[in-house]
PDB file of C-alpha atoms in Angstrom:
ATOM      1  CA  UNK P  87      -7.291  -2.660  13.623  1.00  0.00           C
ATOM      2  CA  UNK P  88      -6.555   0.342  11.382  1.00  0.00           C
ATOM      3  CA  UNK P  89     -10.020   1.842  11.778  1.00  0.00           C
ATOM      4  CA  UNK P  90     -10.679   1.542   8.031  1.00  0.00           C
ATOM      5  CA  UNK P  91     -13.528  -0.824   7.200  1.00  0.00           C
ATOM      6  CA  UNK P  92     -14.261  -2.476   3.886  1.00  0.00           C
ATOM      7  CA  UNK P  93     -17.258  -4.514   2.794  1.00  0.00           C
ATOM      8  CA  UNK P  94     -17.727  -7.139   1.620  1.00  0.00           C
ATOM      9  CA  UNK P  95     -14.677  -9.214   2.574  1.00  0.00           C
ATOM     10  CA  UNK P  96     -15.200 -11.616  -0.288  1.00  0.00           C
ATOM     11  CA  UNK P  97     -17.112 -11.279  -3.529  1.00  0.00           C
ATOM     12  CA  UNK P  98     -17.591 -13.935  -6.186  1.00  0.00           C
ATOM     13  CA  UNK P  99     -19.249 -12.960  -9.425  1.00  0.00           C
ATOM     14  CA  UNK P 100     -19.337 -13.759 -13.123  1.00  0.00           C
ATOM     15  CA  UNK P 101     -17.760 -12.075 -16.126  1.00  0.00           C
ATOM     16  CA  UNK P 102     -19.761  -9.165 -17.462  1.00  0.00           C
ATOM     17  CA  UNK P 103     -21.290  -8.343 -14.104  1.00  0.00           C
ATOM     18  CA  UNK P 104     -21.036  -5.154 -12.035  1.00  0.00           C
ATOM     19  CA  UNK P 105     -20.054  -4.926  -8.368  1.00  0.00           C
ATOM     20  CA  UNK P 106     -19.671  -2.200  -5.759  1.00  0.00           C
ATOM     21  CA  UNK P 107     -17.010  -2.230  -3.073  1.00  0.00           C
ATOM     22  CA  UNK P 108     -17.489  -0.047  -0.024  1.00  0.00           C
ATOM     23  CA  UNK P 109     -14.986   1.672   2.242  1.00  0.00           C
ATOM     24  CA  UNK P 110     -15.412   3.656   5.447  1.00  0.00           C
ATOM     25  CA  UNK P 111     -12.334   5.706   6.370  1.00  0.00           C
ATOM     26  CA  UNK P 112     -10.962   6.255   9.850  1.00  0.00           C
ATOM     27  CA  UNK P 113     -12.870   8.794  11.871  1.00  0.00           C
ATOM     28  CA  UNK P 114     -11.686  12.257  10.875  1.00  0.00           C
ATOM     29  CA  UNK P 115      -9.842  11.199   7.731  1.00  0.00           C
ATOM     30  CA  UNK P 116     -10.880  13.095   4.621  1.00  0.00           C
ATOM     31  CA  UNK P 117      -8.710  11.340   2.031  1.00  0.00           C
ATOM     32  CA  UNK P 118      -9.576   7.932   0.641  1.00  0.00           C
ATOM     33  CA  UNK P 119      -7.399   5.881  -1.701  1.00  0.00           C
ATOM     34  CA  UNK P 120      -8.150   2.726  -3.666  1.00  0.00           C
ATOM     35  CA  UNK P 121      -5.498   0.164  -4.586  1.00  0.00           C
ATOM     36  CA  UNK P 122      -5.645  -3.095  -6.519  1.00  0.00           C
ATOM     37  CA  UNK P 123      -3.402  -6.065  -5.758  1.00  0.00           C
ATOM     38  CA  UNK P 124      -3.396  -8.792  -8.381  1.00  0.00           C
ATOM     39  CA  UNK P 125      -1.768 -12.173  -7.779  1.00  0.00           C
ATOM     40  CA  UNK P 126       1.941 -11.834  -6.903  1.00  0.00           C
ATOM     41  CA  UNK P 127       1.876  -8.131  -7.686  1.00  0.00           C
ATOM     42  CA  UNK P 128       2.389  -5.078  -5.564  1.00  0.00           C
ATOM     43  CA  UNK P 129      -0.478  -2.766  -4.769  1.00  0.00           C
ATOM     44  CA  UNK P 130      -1.409  -0.599  -7.751  1.00  0.00           C
ATOM     45  CA  UNK P 131      -2.843   2.833  -7.060  1.00  0.00           C
ATOM     46  CA  UNK P 132      -6.234   3.366  -8.673  1.00  0.00           C
ATOM     47  CA  UNK P 133      -7.722   6.628  -7.453  1.00  0.00           C
ATOM     48  CA  UNK P 134      -7.822   9.115  -4.564  1.00  0.00           C
ATOM     49  CA  UNK P 135     -10.650  11.245  -3.232  1.00  0.00           C
ATOM     50  CA  UNK P 136     -10.392  14.126  -0.822  1.00  0.00           C
ATOM     51  CA  UNK P 137     -13.488  15.448   0.908  1.00  0.00           C
ATOM     52  CA  UNK P 138     -15.758  14.292  -1.890  1.00  0.00           C
ATOM     53  CA  UNK P 139     -13.618  15.437  -4.792  1.00  0.00           C
ATOM     54  CA  UNK P 140     -11.389  13.348  -7.029  1.00  0.00           C
ATOM     55  CA  UNK P 141      -7.801  14.318  -6.259  1.00  0.00           C
ATOM     56  CA  UNK P 142      -5.550  11.912  -8.144  1.00  0.00           C
ATOM     57  CA  UNK P 143      -5.947   9.128 -10.656  1.00  0.00           C
ATOM     58  CA  UNK P 144      -3.715   6.160 -11.333  1.00  0.00           C
ATOM     59  CA  UNK P 145      -4.038   3.327 -13.810  1.00  0.00           C
ATOM     60  CA  UNK P 146      -7.765   2.949 -13.303  1.00  0.00           C
ATOM     61  CA  UNK P 147      -9.673   1.316 -16.130  1.00  0.00           C
ATOM     62  CA  UNK P 148     -12.584   3.176 -17.740  1.00  0.00           C
ATOM     63  CA  UNK P 149     -14.843   0.302 -16.599  1.00  0.00           C
ATOM     64  CA  UNK P 150     -14.037   1.287 -13.007  1.00  0.00           C
ATOM     65  CA  UNK P 151     -15.351   4.336 -11.230  1.00  0.00           C
ATOM     66  CA  UNK P 152     -15.392   5.627  -7.698  1.00  0.00           C
ATOM     67  CA  UNK P 153     -17.003   8.293  -5.581  1.00  0.00           C
ATOM     68  CA  UNK P 154     -16.813   9.671  -2.077  1.00  0.00           C
ATOM     69  CA  UNK P 155     -20.025  10.607  -0.349  1.00  0.00           C
ATOM     70  CA  UNK P 156     -20.771  13.501   2.059  1.00  0.00           C
ATOM     71  CA  UNK P 157     -20.335  11.156   5.035  1.00  0.00           C
ATOM     72  CA  UNK P 158     -16.845  10.436   3.583  1.00  0.00           C
ATOM     73  CA  UNK P 159     -17.397   6.782   2.838  1.00  0.00           C
ATOM     74  CA  UNK P 160     -16.306   5.737  -0.631  1.00  0.00           C
ATOM     75  CA  UNK P 161     -17.475   3.226  -3.173  1.00  0.00           C
ATOM     76  CA  UNK P 162     -15.534   1.630  -6.006  1.00  0.00           C
ATOM     77  CA  UNK P 163     -17.709   0.438  -8.878  1.00  0.00           C
ATOM     78  CA  UNK P 164     -16.384  -2.222 -11.223  1.00  0.00           C
ATOM     79  CA  UNK P 165     -18.412  -3.012 -14.332  1.00  0.00           C
ATOM     80  CA  UNK P 166     -18.219  -5.382 -17.305  1.00  0.00           C
ATOM     81  CA  UNK P 167     -16.025  -7.553 -15.155  1.00  0.00           C
ATOM     82  CA  UNK P 168     -13.322  -9.681 -16.732  1.00  0.00           C
ATOM     83  CA  UNK P 169     -11.364 -12.625 -15.353  1.00  0.00           C
ATOM     84  CA  UNK P 170      -8.326 -10.365 -14.984  1.00  0.00           C
ATOM     85  CA  UNK P 171     -10.174  -8.122 -12.555  1.00  0.00           C
ATOM     86  CA  UNK P 172      -9.907 -10.831  -9.920  1.00  0.00           C
ATOM     87  CA  UNK P 173      -7.770  -9.261  -7.214  1.00  0.00           C
ATOM     88  CA  UNK P 174      -7.621  -7.858  -3.716  1.00  0.00           C
ATOM     89  CA  UNK P 175      -8.942  -4.320  -3.556  1.00  0.00           C
ATOM     90  CA  UNK P 176      -7.692  -2.195  -0.690  1.00  0.00           C
ATOM     91  CA  UNK P 177      -8.977   1.085   0.564  1.00  0.00           C
ATOM     92  CA  UNK P 178      -6.784   3.408   2.607  1.00  0.00           C
ATOM     93  CA  UNK P 179      -7.424   6.703   4.346  1.00  0.00           C
ATOM     94  CA  UNK P 180      -5.290   9.515   5.659  1.00  0.00           C
ATOM     95  CA  UNK P 181      -5.774  12.703   7.659  1.00  0.00           C
ATOM     96  CA  UNK P 182      -6.861  15.997   6.236  1.00  0.00           C
ATOM     97  CA  UNK P 183      -3.584  17.908   6.087  1.00  0.00           C
ATOM     98  CA  UNK P 184      -2.930  16.894   2.477  1.00  0.00           C
ATOM     99  CA  UNK P 185       0.754  16.565   3.294  1.00  0.00           C
ATOM    100  CA  UNK P 186       2.183  13.960   0.924  1.00  0.00           C
ATOM    101  CA  UNK P 187       3.830  12.267   3.863  1.00  0.00           C
ATOM    102  CA  UNK P 188       0.580  11.652   5.740  1.00  0.00           C
ATOM    103  CA  UNK P 189       0.418   8.002   6.680  1.00  0.00           C
ATOM    104  CA  UNK P 190      -2.084   5.959   4.730  1.00  0.00           C
ATOM    105  CA  UNK P 191      -4.009   3.471   6.870  1.00  0.00           C
ATOM    106  CA  UNK P 192      -5.296   0.439   5.022  1.00  0.00           C
ATOM    107  CA  UNK P 193      -8.461  -1.557   5.403  1.00  0.00           C
ATOM    108  CA  UNK P 194      -8.461  -5.379   5.334  1.00  0.00           C
ATOM    109  CA  UNK P 195      -9.365  -5.487   1.657  1.00  0.00           C
ATOM    110  CA  UNK P 196     -12.092  -7.036  -0.478  1.00  0.00           C
ATOM    111  CA  UNK P 197     -11.178 -10.186  -2.375  1.00  0.00           C
ATOM    112  CA  UNK P 198     -12.948 -10.188  -5.731  1.00  0.00           C
ATOM    113  CA  UNK P 199     -13.147 -13.399  -7.730  1.00  0.00           C
ATOM    114  CA  UNK P 200     -14.536 -13.238 -11.256  1.00  0.00           C
ATOM    115  CA  UNK P 201     -15.542 -16.609 -12.698  1.00  0.00           C
TER     116      UNK P 201
ATOM    117  CA  UNK U  65       7.389  -1.078 -15.797  1.00  0.00           C
ATOM    118  CA  UNK U  66       8.061  -1.926 -12.168  1.00  0.00           C
ATOM    119  CA  UNK U  67       9.421   1.275 -10.622  1.00  0.00           C
ATOM    120  CA  UNK U  68       9.867  -0.284  -7.187  1.00  0.00           C
ATOM    121  CA  UNK U  69      11.427  -3.718  -7.048  1.00  0.00           C
ATOM    122  CA  UNK U  70      11.809  -6.239  -4.284  1.00  0.00           C
ATOM    123  CA  UNK U  71      13.871  -8.978  -5.851  1.00  0.00           C
ATOM    124  CA  UNK U  72      13.655 -11.445  -2.989  1.00  0.00           C
ATOM    125  CA  UNK U  73      10.176 -12.984  -2.802  1.00  0.00           C
ATOM    126  CA  UNK U  74      11.027 -14.681   0.487  1.00  0.00           C
ATOM    127  CA  UNK U  75      13.536 -14.626   3.328  1.00  0.00           C
ATOM    128  CA  UNK U  76      14.014 -16.908   6.336  1.00  0.00           C
ATOM    129  CA  UNK U  77      15.883 -15.710   9.416  1.00  0.00           C
ATOM    130  CA  UNK U  78      16.505 -17.276  12.796  1.00  0.00           C
ATOM    131  CA  UNK U  79      14.894 -15.660  15.805  1.00  0.00           C
ATOM    132  CA  UNK U  80      17.198 -13.141  17.452  1.00  0.00           C
ATOM    133  CA  UNK U  81      19.259 -12.516  14.306  1.00  0.00           C
ATOM    134  CA  UNK U  82      19.107  -9.534  11.959  1.00  0.00           C
ATOM    135  CA  UNK U  83      16.610  -9.495   9.087  1.00  0.00           C
ATOM    136  CA  UNK U  84      17.573  -7.367   6.089  1.00  0.00           C
ATOM    137  CA  UNK U  85      14.984  -6.661   3.438  1.00  0.00           C
ATOM    138  CA  UNK U  86      16.008  -4.892   0.258  1.00  0.00           C
ATOM    139  CA  UNK U  87      14.276  -2.639  -2.220  1.00  0.00           C
ATOM    140  CA  UNK U  88      15.413  -0.916  -5.413  1.00  0.00           C
ATOM    141  CA  UNK U  89      13.721   1.860  -7.314  1.00  0.00           C
ATOM    142  CA  UNK U  90      14.171   3.333 -10.754  1.00  0.00           C
ATOM    143  CA  UNK U  91      12.276   6.622 -10.631  1.00  0.00           C
ATOM    144  CA  UNK U  92      14.692   9.378  -9.567  1.00  0.00           C
ATOM    145  CA  UNK U  93      11.721  11.617  -8.705  1.00  0.00           C
ATOM    146  CA  UNK U  94      10.831   9.460  -5.701  1.00  0.00           C
ATOM    147  CA  UNK U  95      11.677  11.388  -2.553  1.00  0.00           C
ATOM    148  CA  UNK U  96       9.767   9.598   0.180  1.00  0.00           C
ATOM    149  CA  UNK U  97       9.987   5.912   1.012  1.00  0.00           C
ATOM    150  CA  UNK U  98       7.993   3.665   3.298  1.00  0.00           C
ATOM    151  CA  UNK U  99       7.843   0.105   4.524  1.00  0.00           C
ATOM    152  CA  UNK U 100       4.542  -1.599   5.181  1.00  0.00           C
ATOM    153  CA  UNK U 101       4.008  -4.943   6.875  1.00  0.00           C
ATOM    154  CA  UNK U 102       1.138  -7.241   5.990  1.00  0.00           C
ATOM    155  CA  UNK U 103      -0.296 -10.222   7.837  1.00  0.00           C
ATOM    156  CA  UNK U 104      -2.657 -12.659   6.047  1.00  0.00           C
ATOM    157  CA  UNK U 105      -6.260 -11.450   5.738  1.00  0.00           C
ATOM    158  CA  UNK U 106      -5.268  -7.959   6.906  1.00  0.00           C
ATOM    159  CA  UNK U 107      -4.387  -4.766   5.106  1.00  0.00           C
ATOM    160  CA  UNK U 108      -0.837  -3.395   5.014  1.00  0.00           C
ATOM    161  CA  UNK U 109       0.262  -1.630   8.194  1.00  0.00           C
ATOM    162  CA  UNK U 110       2.679   1.296   8.128  1.00  0.00           C
ATOM    163  CA  UNK U 111       6.011   0.450   9.695  1.00  0.00           C
ATOM    164  CA  UNK U 112       8.585   3.153   9.042  1.00  0.00           C
ATOM    165  CA  UNK U 113       9.416   5.826   6.506  1.00  0.00           C
ATOM    166  CA  UNK U 114      12.338   7.930   5.322  1.00  0.00           C
ATOM    167  CA  UNK U 115      12.648  11.140   3.391  1.00  0.00           C
ATOM    168  CA  UNK U 116      15.263  11.508   0.681  1.00  0.00           C
ATOM    169  CA  UNK U 117      17.031  14.193   2.713  1.00  0.00           C
ATOM    170  CA  UNK U 118      18.067  11.512   5.192  1.00  0.00           C
ATOM    171  CA  UNK U 119      20.025   8.311   4.800  1.00  0.00           C
ATOM    172  CA  UNK U 120      18.840   6.559   7.934  1.00  0.00           C
ATOM    173  CA  UNK U 121      15.773   6.453  10.131  1.00  0.00           C
ATOM    174  CA  UNK U 122      15.390   4.338  13.224  1.00  0.00           C
ATOM    175  CA  UNK U 123      12.349   3.295  15.226  1.00  0.00           C
ATOM    176  CA  UNK U 124      12.972   0.724  17.917  1.00  0.00           C
ATOM    177  CA  UNK U 125      14.023  -2.552  16.338  1.00  0.00           C
ATOM    178  CA  UNK U 126      13.429  -1.183  12.822  1.00  0.00           C
ATOM    179  CA  UNK U 127      15.921   0.865  10.821  1.00  0.00           C
ATOM    180  CA  UNK U 128      15.579   1.971   7.240  1.00  0.00           C
ATOM    181  CA  UNK U 129      18.645   2.922   5.211  1.00  0.00           C
ATOM    182  CA  UNK U 130      18.513   4.912   1.995  1.00  0.00           C
ATOM    183  CA  UNK U 131      21.275   5.021  -0.626  1.00  0.00           C
ATOM    184  CA  UNK U 132      20.113   7.589  -3.166  1.00  0.00           C
ATOM    185  CA  UNK U 133      23.023   7.173  -5.535  1.00  0.00           C
ATOM    186  CA  UNK U 134      22.288   3.461  -5.804  1.00  0.00           C
ATOM    187  CA  UNK U 135      18.506   3.980  -5.699  1.00  0.00           C
ATOM    188  CA  UNK U 136      18.370   1.387  -2.970  1.00  0.00           C
ATOM    189  CA  UNK U 137      16.813   1.123   0.426  1.00  0.00           C
ATOM    190  CA  UNK U 138      16.835  -1.559   3.041  1.00  0.00           C
ATOM    191  CA  UNK U 139      14.945  -2.405   6.196  1.00  0.00           C
ATOM    192  CA  UNK U 140      16.848  -3.893   9.113  1.00  0.00           C
ATOM    193  CA  UNK U 141      15.025  -5.658  11.922  1.00  0.00           C
ATOM    194  CA  UNK U 142      17.114  -6.377  15.017  1.00  0.00           C
ATOM    195  CA  UNK U 143      16.546  -8.645  16.821  1.00  0.00           C
ATOM    196  CA  UNK U 144      14.048 -10.569  14.723  1.00  0.00           C
ATOM    197  CA  UNK U 145      11.043 -11.970  16.563  1.00  0.00           C
ATOM    198  CA  UNK U 146       8.446 -14.586  15.554  1.00  0.00           C
ATOM    199  CA  UNK U 147       5.787 -11.873  15.311  1.00  0.00           C
ATOM    200  CA  UNK U 148       7.817 -10.240  12.548  1.00  0.00           C
ATOM    201  CA  UNK U 149       6.843 -13.065  10.189  1.00  0.00           C
ATOM    202  CA  UNK U 150       4.795 -11.288   7.532  1.00  0.00           C
ATOM    203  CA  UNK U 151       4.992  -9.889   4.014  1.00  0.00           C
ATOM    204  CA  UNK U 152       6.909  -6.619   3.833  1.00  0.00           C
ATOM    205  CA  UNK U 153       6.182  -4.088   1.105  1.00  0.00           C
ATOM    206  CA  UNK U 154       8.463  -1.280   0.101  1.00  0.00           C
ATOM    207  CA  UNK U 155       6.668   1.803  -1.231  1.00  0.00           C
ATOM    208  CA  UNK U 156       7.800   5.094  -2.725  1.00  0.00           C
ATOM    209  CA  UNK U 157       6.273   8.439  -3.473  1.00  0.00           C
ATOM    210  CA  UNK U 158       7.105  11.532  -5.505  1.00  0.00           C
ATOM    211  CA  UNK U 159       5.817  14.181  -3.106  1.00  0.00           C
ATOM    212  CA  UNK U 160       6.280  17.093  -5.449  1.00  0.00           C
ATOM    213  CA  UNK U 161       3.103  19.042  -6.131  1.00  0.00           C
ATOM    214  CA  UNK U 162       1.427  17.352  -3.167  1.00  0.00           C
ATOM    215  CA  UNK U 163       1.296  13.957  -4.852  1.00  0.00           C
ATOM    216  CA  UNK U 164       0.231  11.305  -2.353  1.00  0.00           C
ATOM    217  CA  UNK U 165       0.169   8.279  -4.631  1.00  0.00           C
ATOM    218  CA  UNK U 166       2.231   5.345  -3.355  1.00  0.00           C
ATOM    219  CA  UNK U 167       4.044   2.968  -5.708  1.00  0.00           C
ATOM    220  CA  UNK U 168       4.562  -0.443  -4.142  1.00  0.00           C
ATOM    221  CA  UNK U 169       6.995  -3.274  -4.683  1.00  0.00           C
ATOM    222  CA  UNK U 170       5.781  -6.855  -4.945  1.00  0.00           C
ATOM    223  CA  UNK U 171       6.683  -7.730  -1.369  1.00  0.00           C
ATOM    224  CA  UNK U 172       9.073 -10.025   0.496  1.00  0.00           C
ATOM    225  CA  UNK U 173       7.705 -12.781   2.720  1.00  0.00           C
ATOM    226  CA  UNK U 174       9.784 -12.871   5.916  1.00  0.00           C
ATOM    227  CA  UNK U 175       9.703 -16.016   8.022  1.00  0.00           C
ATOM    228  CA  UNK U 176      11.321 -15.964  11.452  1.00  0.00           C
ATOM    229  CA  UNK U 177      12.428 -19.418  12.551  1.00  0.00           C
ATOM    230  CA  UNK U 178      12.132 -20.003  16.318  1.00  0.00           C
TER     231      UNK U 178
END
């Protein structure tokens, strides 16, 4: 158990809908990262937050947004969903030193299926 | 463009033998490399890492080798155990300017045969 929790574990929805994925980082971790893993692909970095502020952005679609709240949990919002958004979405967290070599600890992921 | 490549989708190794997983990268700015292990229905778990100033890092049964000129790294597991059966992801990072983004390969499924 990495200490990172993600809810829900599974989500099935229809095209055009909006969903929210939730992540709670490990106790004491201030950085949260979101990654997307599509079928047979590696994990693709989406976005990083540090202590409530956006720190880095990857190939995140404009239909996707995220935020980190004062209690450090994070939410990833996906809107106008398309079939191609079906994927595993992982959240990771790391400690507060902001050293690039800080280990990222991953949650179990949320499997999103868009029908 | 896949900047980190794991060309072997799967690998089977007998228990007790050496497992060698390979990874190639194209971005010469990458200076920090990691291996993650993933079991079904779980998130990736950090295994071992190496900085570009080194060419080898060892942790118990796991050793990572880095060949910068070839832009290649490998993970050696000796001896292989049934619990090592998992998907292994290679990841890389350009740590300049405090960048923490990881770029992952597509993974290699390792099966240890008892």
